[in-house]
Coordinates of C-alpha atoms in Angstrom, one line a residue:
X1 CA 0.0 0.0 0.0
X2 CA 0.9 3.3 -0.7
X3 CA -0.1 7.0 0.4
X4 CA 1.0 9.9 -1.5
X5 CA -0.3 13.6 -1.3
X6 CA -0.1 16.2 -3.7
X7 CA -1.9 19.7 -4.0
X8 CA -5.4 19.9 -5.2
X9 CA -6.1 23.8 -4.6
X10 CA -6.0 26.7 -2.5
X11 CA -9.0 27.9 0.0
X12 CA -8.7 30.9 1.7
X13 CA -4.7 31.0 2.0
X14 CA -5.0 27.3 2.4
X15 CA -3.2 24.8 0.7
X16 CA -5.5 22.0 0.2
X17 CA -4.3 18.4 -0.7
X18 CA -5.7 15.4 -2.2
X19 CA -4.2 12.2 -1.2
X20 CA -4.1 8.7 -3.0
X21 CA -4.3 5.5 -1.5
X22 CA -3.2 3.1 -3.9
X23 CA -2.9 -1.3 -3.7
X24 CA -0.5 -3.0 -5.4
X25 CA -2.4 -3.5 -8.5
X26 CA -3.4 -0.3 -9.1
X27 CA -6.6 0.7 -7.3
X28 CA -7.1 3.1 -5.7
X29 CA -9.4 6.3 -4.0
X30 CA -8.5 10.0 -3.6
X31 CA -9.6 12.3 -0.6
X32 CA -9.2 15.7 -0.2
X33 CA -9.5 17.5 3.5
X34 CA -12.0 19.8 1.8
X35 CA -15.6 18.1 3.2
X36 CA -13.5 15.4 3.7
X37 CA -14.6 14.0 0.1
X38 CA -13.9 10.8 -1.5
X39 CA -12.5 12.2 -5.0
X40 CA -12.3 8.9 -6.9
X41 CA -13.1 5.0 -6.2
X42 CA -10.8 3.0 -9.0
X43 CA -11.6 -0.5 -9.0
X44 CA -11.2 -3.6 -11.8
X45 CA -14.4 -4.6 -14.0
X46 CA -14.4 -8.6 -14.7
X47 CA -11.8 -7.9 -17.2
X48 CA -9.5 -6.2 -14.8
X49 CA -10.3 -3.0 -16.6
X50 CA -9.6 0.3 -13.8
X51 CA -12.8 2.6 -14.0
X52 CA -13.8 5.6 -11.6
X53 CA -17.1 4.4 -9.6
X54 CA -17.6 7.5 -7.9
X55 CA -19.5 10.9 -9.0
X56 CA -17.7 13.7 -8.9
X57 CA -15.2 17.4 -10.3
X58 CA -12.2 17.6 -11.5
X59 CA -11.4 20.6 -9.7
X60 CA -11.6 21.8 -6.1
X61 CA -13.3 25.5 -7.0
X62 CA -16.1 22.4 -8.4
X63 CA -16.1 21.0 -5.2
X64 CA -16.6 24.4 -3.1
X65 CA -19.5 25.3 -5.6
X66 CA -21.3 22.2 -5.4
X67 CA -24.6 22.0 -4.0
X68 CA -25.3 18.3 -4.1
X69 CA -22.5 17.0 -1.3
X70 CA -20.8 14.6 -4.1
X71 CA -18.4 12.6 -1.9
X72 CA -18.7 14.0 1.0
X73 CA -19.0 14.0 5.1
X74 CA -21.9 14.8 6.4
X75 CA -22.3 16.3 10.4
X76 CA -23.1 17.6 12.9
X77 CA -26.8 15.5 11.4
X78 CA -27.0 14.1 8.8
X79 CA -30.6 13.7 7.1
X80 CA -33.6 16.1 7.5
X81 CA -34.7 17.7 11.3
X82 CA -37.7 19.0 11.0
X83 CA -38.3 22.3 10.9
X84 CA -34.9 23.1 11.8
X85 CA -35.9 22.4 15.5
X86 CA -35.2 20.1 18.3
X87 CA -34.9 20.0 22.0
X88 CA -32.4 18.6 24.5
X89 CA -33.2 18.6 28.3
X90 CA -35.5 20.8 27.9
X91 CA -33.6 23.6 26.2
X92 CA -34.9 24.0 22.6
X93 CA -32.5 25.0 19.4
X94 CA -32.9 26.1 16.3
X95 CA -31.4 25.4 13.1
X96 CA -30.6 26.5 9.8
X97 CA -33.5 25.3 7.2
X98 CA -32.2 24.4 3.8
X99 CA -34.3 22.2 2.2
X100 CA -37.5 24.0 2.2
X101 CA -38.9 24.0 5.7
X102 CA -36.5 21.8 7.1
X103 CA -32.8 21.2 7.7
X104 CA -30.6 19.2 6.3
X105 CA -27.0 17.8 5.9
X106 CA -25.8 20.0 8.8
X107 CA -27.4 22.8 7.2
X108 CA -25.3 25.3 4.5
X109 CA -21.7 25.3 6.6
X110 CA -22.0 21.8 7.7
X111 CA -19.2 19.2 8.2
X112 CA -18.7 19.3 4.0
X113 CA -17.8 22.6 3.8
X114 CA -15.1 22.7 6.3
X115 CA -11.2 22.4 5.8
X116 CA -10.3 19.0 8.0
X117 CA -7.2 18.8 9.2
X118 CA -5.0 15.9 7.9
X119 CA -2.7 13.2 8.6
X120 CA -1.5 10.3 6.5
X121 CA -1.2 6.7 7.4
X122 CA 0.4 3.8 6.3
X123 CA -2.7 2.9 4.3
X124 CA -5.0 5.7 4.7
X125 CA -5.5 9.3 5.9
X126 CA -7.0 10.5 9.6
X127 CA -9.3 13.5 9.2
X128 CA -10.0 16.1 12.5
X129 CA -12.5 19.1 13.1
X130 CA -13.7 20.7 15.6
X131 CA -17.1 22.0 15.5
X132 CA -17.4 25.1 17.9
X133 CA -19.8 25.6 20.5
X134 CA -23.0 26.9 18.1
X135 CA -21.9 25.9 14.7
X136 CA -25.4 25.9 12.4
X137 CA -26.7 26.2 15.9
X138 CA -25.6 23.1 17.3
X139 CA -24.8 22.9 21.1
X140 CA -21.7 22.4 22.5
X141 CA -18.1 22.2 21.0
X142 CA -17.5 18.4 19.1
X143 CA -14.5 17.2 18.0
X144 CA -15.1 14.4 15.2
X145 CA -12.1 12.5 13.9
X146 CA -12.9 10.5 10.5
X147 CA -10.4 7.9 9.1
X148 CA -9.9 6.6 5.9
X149 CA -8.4 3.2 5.3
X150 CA -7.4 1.4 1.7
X151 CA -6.7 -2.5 1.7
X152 CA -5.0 -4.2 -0.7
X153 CA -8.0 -6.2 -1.4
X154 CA -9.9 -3.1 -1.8
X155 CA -12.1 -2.5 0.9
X156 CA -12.3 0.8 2.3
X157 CA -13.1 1.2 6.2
X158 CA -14.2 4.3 7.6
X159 CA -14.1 5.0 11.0
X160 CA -15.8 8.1 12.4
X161 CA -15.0 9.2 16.3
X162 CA -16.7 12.2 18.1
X163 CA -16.4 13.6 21.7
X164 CA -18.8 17.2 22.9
X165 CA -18.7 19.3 26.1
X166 CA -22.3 19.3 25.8
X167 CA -25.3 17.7 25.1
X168 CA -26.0 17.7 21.0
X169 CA -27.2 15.2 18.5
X170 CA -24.5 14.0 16.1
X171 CA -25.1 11.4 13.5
X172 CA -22.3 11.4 10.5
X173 CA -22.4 9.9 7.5
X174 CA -20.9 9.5 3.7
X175 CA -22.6 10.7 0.4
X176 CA -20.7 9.4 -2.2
X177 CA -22.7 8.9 -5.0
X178 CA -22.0 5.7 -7.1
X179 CA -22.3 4.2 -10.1
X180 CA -20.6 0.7 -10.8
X181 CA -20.4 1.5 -14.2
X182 CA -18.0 3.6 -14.2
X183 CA -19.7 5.3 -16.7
X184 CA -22.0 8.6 -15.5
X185 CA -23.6 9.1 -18.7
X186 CA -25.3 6.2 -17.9
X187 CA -28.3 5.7 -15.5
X188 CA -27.8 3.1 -12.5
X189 CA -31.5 1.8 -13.2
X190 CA -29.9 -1.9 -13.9
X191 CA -27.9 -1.6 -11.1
X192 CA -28.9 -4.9 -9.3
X193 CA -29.3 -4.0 -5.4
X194 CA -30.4 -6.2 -2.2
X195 CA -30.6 -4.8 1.4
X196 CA -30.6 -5.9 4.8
X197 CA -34.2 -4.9 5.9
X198 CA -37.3 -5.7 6.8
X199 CA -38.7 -2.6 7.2
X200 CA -38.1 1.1 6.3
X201 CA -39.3 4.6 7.3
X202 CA -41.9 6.2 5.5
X203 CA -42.0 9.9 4.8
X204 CA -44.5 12.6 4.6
X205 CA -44.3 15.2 1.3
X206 CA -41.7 16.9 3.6
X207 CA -39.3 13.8 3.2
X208 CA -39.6 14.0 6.9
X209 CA -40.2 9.9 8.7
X210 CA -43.8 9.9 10.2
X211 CA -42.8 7.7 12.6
X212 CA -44.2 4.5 11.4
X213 CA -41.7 1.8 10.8
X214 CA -43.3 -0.5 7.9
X215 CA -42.9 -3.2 6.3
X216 CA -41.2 -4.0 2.6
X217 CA -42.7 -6.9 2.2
X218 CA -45.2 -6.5 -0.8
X219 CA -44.2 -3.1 -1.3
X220 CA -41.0 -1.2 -3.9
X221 CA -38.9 -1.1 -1.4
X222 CA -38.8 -4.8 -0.9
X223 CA -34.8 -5.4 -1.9
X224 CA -34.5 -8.3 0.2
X225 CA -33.7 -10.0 -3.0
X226 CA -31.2 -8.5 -5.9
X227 CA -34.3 -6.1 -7.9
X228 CA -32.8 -3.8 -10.1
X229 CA -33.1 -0.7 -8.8
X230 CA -35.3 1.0 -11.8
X231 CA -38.0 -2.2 -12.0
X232 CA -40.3 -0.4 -9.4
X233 CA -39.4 2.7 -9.2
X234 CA -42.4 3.9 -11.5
X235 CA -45.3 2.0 -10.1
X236 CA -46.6 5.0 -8.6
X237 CA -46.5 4.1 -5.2
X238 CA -47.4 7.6 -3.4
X239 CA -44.1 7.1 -1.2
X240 CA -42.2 8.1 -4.4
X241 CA -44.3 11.2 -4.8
X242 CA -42.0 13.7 -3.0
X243 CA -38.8 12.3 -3.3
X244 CA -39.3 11.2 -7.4
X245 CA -38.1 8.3 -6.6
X246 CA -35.8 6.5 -3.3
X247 CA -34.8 8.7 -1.1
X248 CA -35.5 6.6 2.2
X249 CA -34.2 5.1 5.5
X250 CA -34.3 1.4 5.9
X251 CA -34.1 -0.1 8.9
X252 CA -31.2 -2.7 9.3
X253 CA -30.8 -5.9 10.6
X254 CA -27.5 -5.9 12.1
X255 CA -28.6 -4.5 15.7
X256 CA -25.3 -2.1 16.0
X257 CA -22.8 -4.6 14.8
X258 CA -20.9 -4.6 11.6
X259 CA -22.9 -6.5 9.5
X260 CA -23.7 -6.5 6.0
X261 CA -25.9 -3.7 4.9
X262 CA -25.9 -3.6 1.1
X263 CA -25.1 -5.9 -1.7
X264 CA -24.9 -4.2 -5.7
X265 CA -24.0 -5.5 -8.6
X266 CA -23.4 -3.5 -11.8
X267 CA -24.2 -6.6 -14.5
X268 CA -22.4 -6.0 -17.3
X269 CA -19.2 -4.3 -15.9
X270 CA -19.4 -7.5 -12.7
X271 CA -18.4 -4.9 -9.8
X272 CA -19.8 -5.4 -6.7
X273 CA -20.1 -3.1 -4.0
X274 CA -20.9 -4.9 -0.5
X275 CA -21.3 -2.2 2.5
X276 CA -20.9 -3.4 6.1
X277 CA -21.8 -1.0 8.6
X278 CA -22.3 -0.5 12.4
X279 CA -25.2 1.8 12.2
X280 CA -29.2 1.0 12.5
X281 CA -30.0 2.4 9.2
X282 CA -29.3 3.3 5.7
X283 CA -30.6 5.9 3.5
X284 CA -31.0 4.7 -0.1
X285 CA -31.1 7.7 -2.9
X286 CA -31.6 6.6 -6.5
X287 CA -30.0 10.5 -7.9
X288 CA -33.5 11.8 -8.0
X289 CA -32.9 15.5 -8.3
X290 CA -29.9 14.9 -10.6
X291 CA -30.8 17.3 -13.5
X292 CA -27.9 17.7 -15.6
X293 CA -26.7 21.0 -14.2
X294 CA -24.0 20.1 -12.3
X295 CA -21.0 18.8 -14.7
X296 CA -18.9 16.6 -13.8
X297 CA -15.1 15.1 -14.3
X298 CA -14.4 15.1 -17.7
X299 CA -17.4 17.6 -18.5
X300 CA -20.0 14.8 -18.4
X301 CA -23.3 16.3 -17.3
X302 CA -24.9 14.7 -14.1
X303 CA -28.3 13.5 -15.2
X304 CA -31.5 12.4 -14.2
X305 CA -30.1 8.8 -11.5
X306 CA -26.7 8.6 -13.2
X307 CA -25.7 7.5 -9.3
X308 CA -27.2 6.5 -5.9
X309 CA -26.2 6.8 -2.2
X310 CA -26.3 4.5 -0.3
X311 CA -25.7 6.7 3.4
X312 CA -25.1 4.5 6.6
X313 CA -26.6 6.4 9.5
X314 CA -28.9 6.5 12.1
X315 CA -33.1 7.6 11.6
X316 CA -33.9 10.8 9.8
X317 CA -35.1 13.6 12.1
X318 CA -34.1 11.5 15.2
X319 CA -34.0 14.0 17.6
X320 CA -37.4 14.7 17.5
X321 CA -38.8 10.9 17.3
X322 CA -38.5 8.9 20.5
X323 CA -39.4 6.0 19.4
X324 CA -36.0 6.7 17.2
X325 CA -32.3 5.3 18.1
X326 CA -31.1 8.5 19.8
X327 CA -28.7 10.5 18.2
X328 CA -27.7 13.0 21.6
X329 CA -24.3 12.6 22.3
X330 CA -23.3 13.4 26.0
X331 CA -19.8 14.8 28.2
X332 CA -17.9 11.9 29.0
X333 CA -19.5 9.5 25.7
X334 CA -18.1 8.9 22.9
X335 CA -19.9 8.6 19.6
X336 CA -18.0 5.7 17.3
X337 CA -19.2 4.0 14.1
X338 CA -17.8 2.2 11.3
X339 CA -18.7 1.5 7.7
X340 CA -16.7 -0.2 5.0
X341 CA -17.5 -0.5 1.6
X342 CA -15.9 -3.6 -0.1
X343 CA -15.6 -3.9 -3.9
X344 CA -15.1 -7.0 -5.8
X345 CA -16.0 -8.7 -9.1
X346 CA -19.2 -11.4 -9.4
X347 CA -18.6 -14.4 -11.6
X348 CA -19.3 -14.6 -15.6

């Protein structure tokens, strides 16, 4: 394994660097410090063939611009509050709303528009920030450590570590958006994709969870099997009204262990993407509002689901949902999760 850094642009007075973690055989994924985002994926097709399997700019000024959080970390929350609004023993807060009435992401400043500090590893890089005491209106000063590690066999583990000095939610997360492909000017509707759940959360025409966890069974979202992602997608099911498509939490099965999550399979290129996580739930986004505005690495317009996110994290809107896995972090805890996403290539 190697690490090597080199510059990617200048922020503010700041040097900022991208750095490569490369296996032995040539594959390999780039971060930057900037939103801590995940440049490039490279990984071999069936016929050992290196292609890019992540959405993204070729240039950092892209990066700053970007509305859409291509590769990035996501904190202090990630997903939709509602409203903007929560309460923590007894003491309400407001937030930032950025996605029509509610927030989301963090709100505008969140944890991917930030300059991480950085340090490289033998086989990865250690990211560090420290979110000051009202930052988008978030209590308490946190200090969140995210690490980045490349294996030969190319799995990439990230490890996310966070410590307050006062009560706050905190729930971080990746939005890399994918496409197995590794061709964006195509859609990911044939992507083939099965999940680890019983049961997701269904959202009103705010995207916000009602509360009710229901079951897939008998419904789209039913990817307990391989379905390709666009066989249901236009049935008309009312839960796609809003969103135009997935843009959900599902509720895992692994019960806070790492377990595996996700399973896709790109057919005719044979990559596989497996994610493991440690967290109760993962938000599945087919690219919905992908409209062809934002243009990517080699000029290729983003279109209409030319990637998805899959987004390990816990509930959307959690702090105001009981019934929810909690998402306060308290003096003295420490908040720790772990996700890796393995690539691979299925048989002929």
């Amino acid at each position: 394994m190697t690490v090597e850094r080199a510059p990617f642009g200048e922020l503010n007075g700041n040097v900022v660097e991208v750095f490569t973690m490369r296996s032995p055989d040539g594959a390999e994924v780039r971060v930057t410090p900037y939103g801590g985002a995940i440049l490039s994926i490279r990984v071999p097709d069936r016929d050992g063939r290196l292609g890019d399997v992540v959405l993204g700019f070729d240039t950092l000024a892209e990066y700053v611009a970007d509305p859409a959080y291509f590769g990035a970390l996501i904190g202090r929350h990630a997903n939709r509050i509602r409203g903007g609004q929560f309460s923590v023993d007894g003491r309400a807060y407001q937030l930032p709303v950025n996605n029509g009435q509610n927030h989301l992401h963090g709100g505008p400043r969140g944890f991917h528009k930030v300059l991480w500090s950085a340090r490289p590893l033998e086989d990865g890089v250690a990211l560090e920030y420290t979110s000051p005491d009202g930052d988008e209106g978030y209590p308490g000063n946190l200090r969140a450590t995210v690490t980045y590690r490349w294996s030969a066999d190319h799995a990439l583990t990230v490890d996310y570590e966070a410590e307050t000095d006062a009560a706050t939610p905190v729930n971080l997360t990746q939005h890399t958006y994918f496409n197995l492909a590794a061709d964006p000017a195509r859609d990911i509707l044939g992507h083939r994709l099965q999940l680890n759940a019983d049961r997701f959360t269904p959202v009103d025409d705010t995207l916000i969870p009602t509360g009710e966890l229901a079951a897939v069974e008998s419904t789209p979202f039913d990817f307990r099997q391989p379905v390709a992602i666009g066989a249901q997608i236009g049935d008309g099911d009312a839960q796609f009204e809003a969103p135009g498509g997935f843009d959900h939490n599902f509720v895992l099965r692994g019960g806070g262990s790492l377990s595996l999550a996700a399973r896709v399979v790109e057919p005719e290129s044979g990559r596989v993407l497996e994610l493991h996580t440690t967290e109760p739930g993962l938000q599945f986004y087919s690219g919905n509002f992908l409209n062809g505005e934002a243009v990517g690495k080699g000029g290729v317009p983003y279109r209409h689901r030319c990637g998805f996110c899959l987004e390990p994290q816990h509930f959307p809107d959690a702090p105001n949902q009981p019934a929810f896995p909690s998402t306060i972090l308290r003096p003295g805890e420490r908040y720790t999760s772990r996700t890796v996403y393995r690539f691979s290539v299925a048989p002929d």
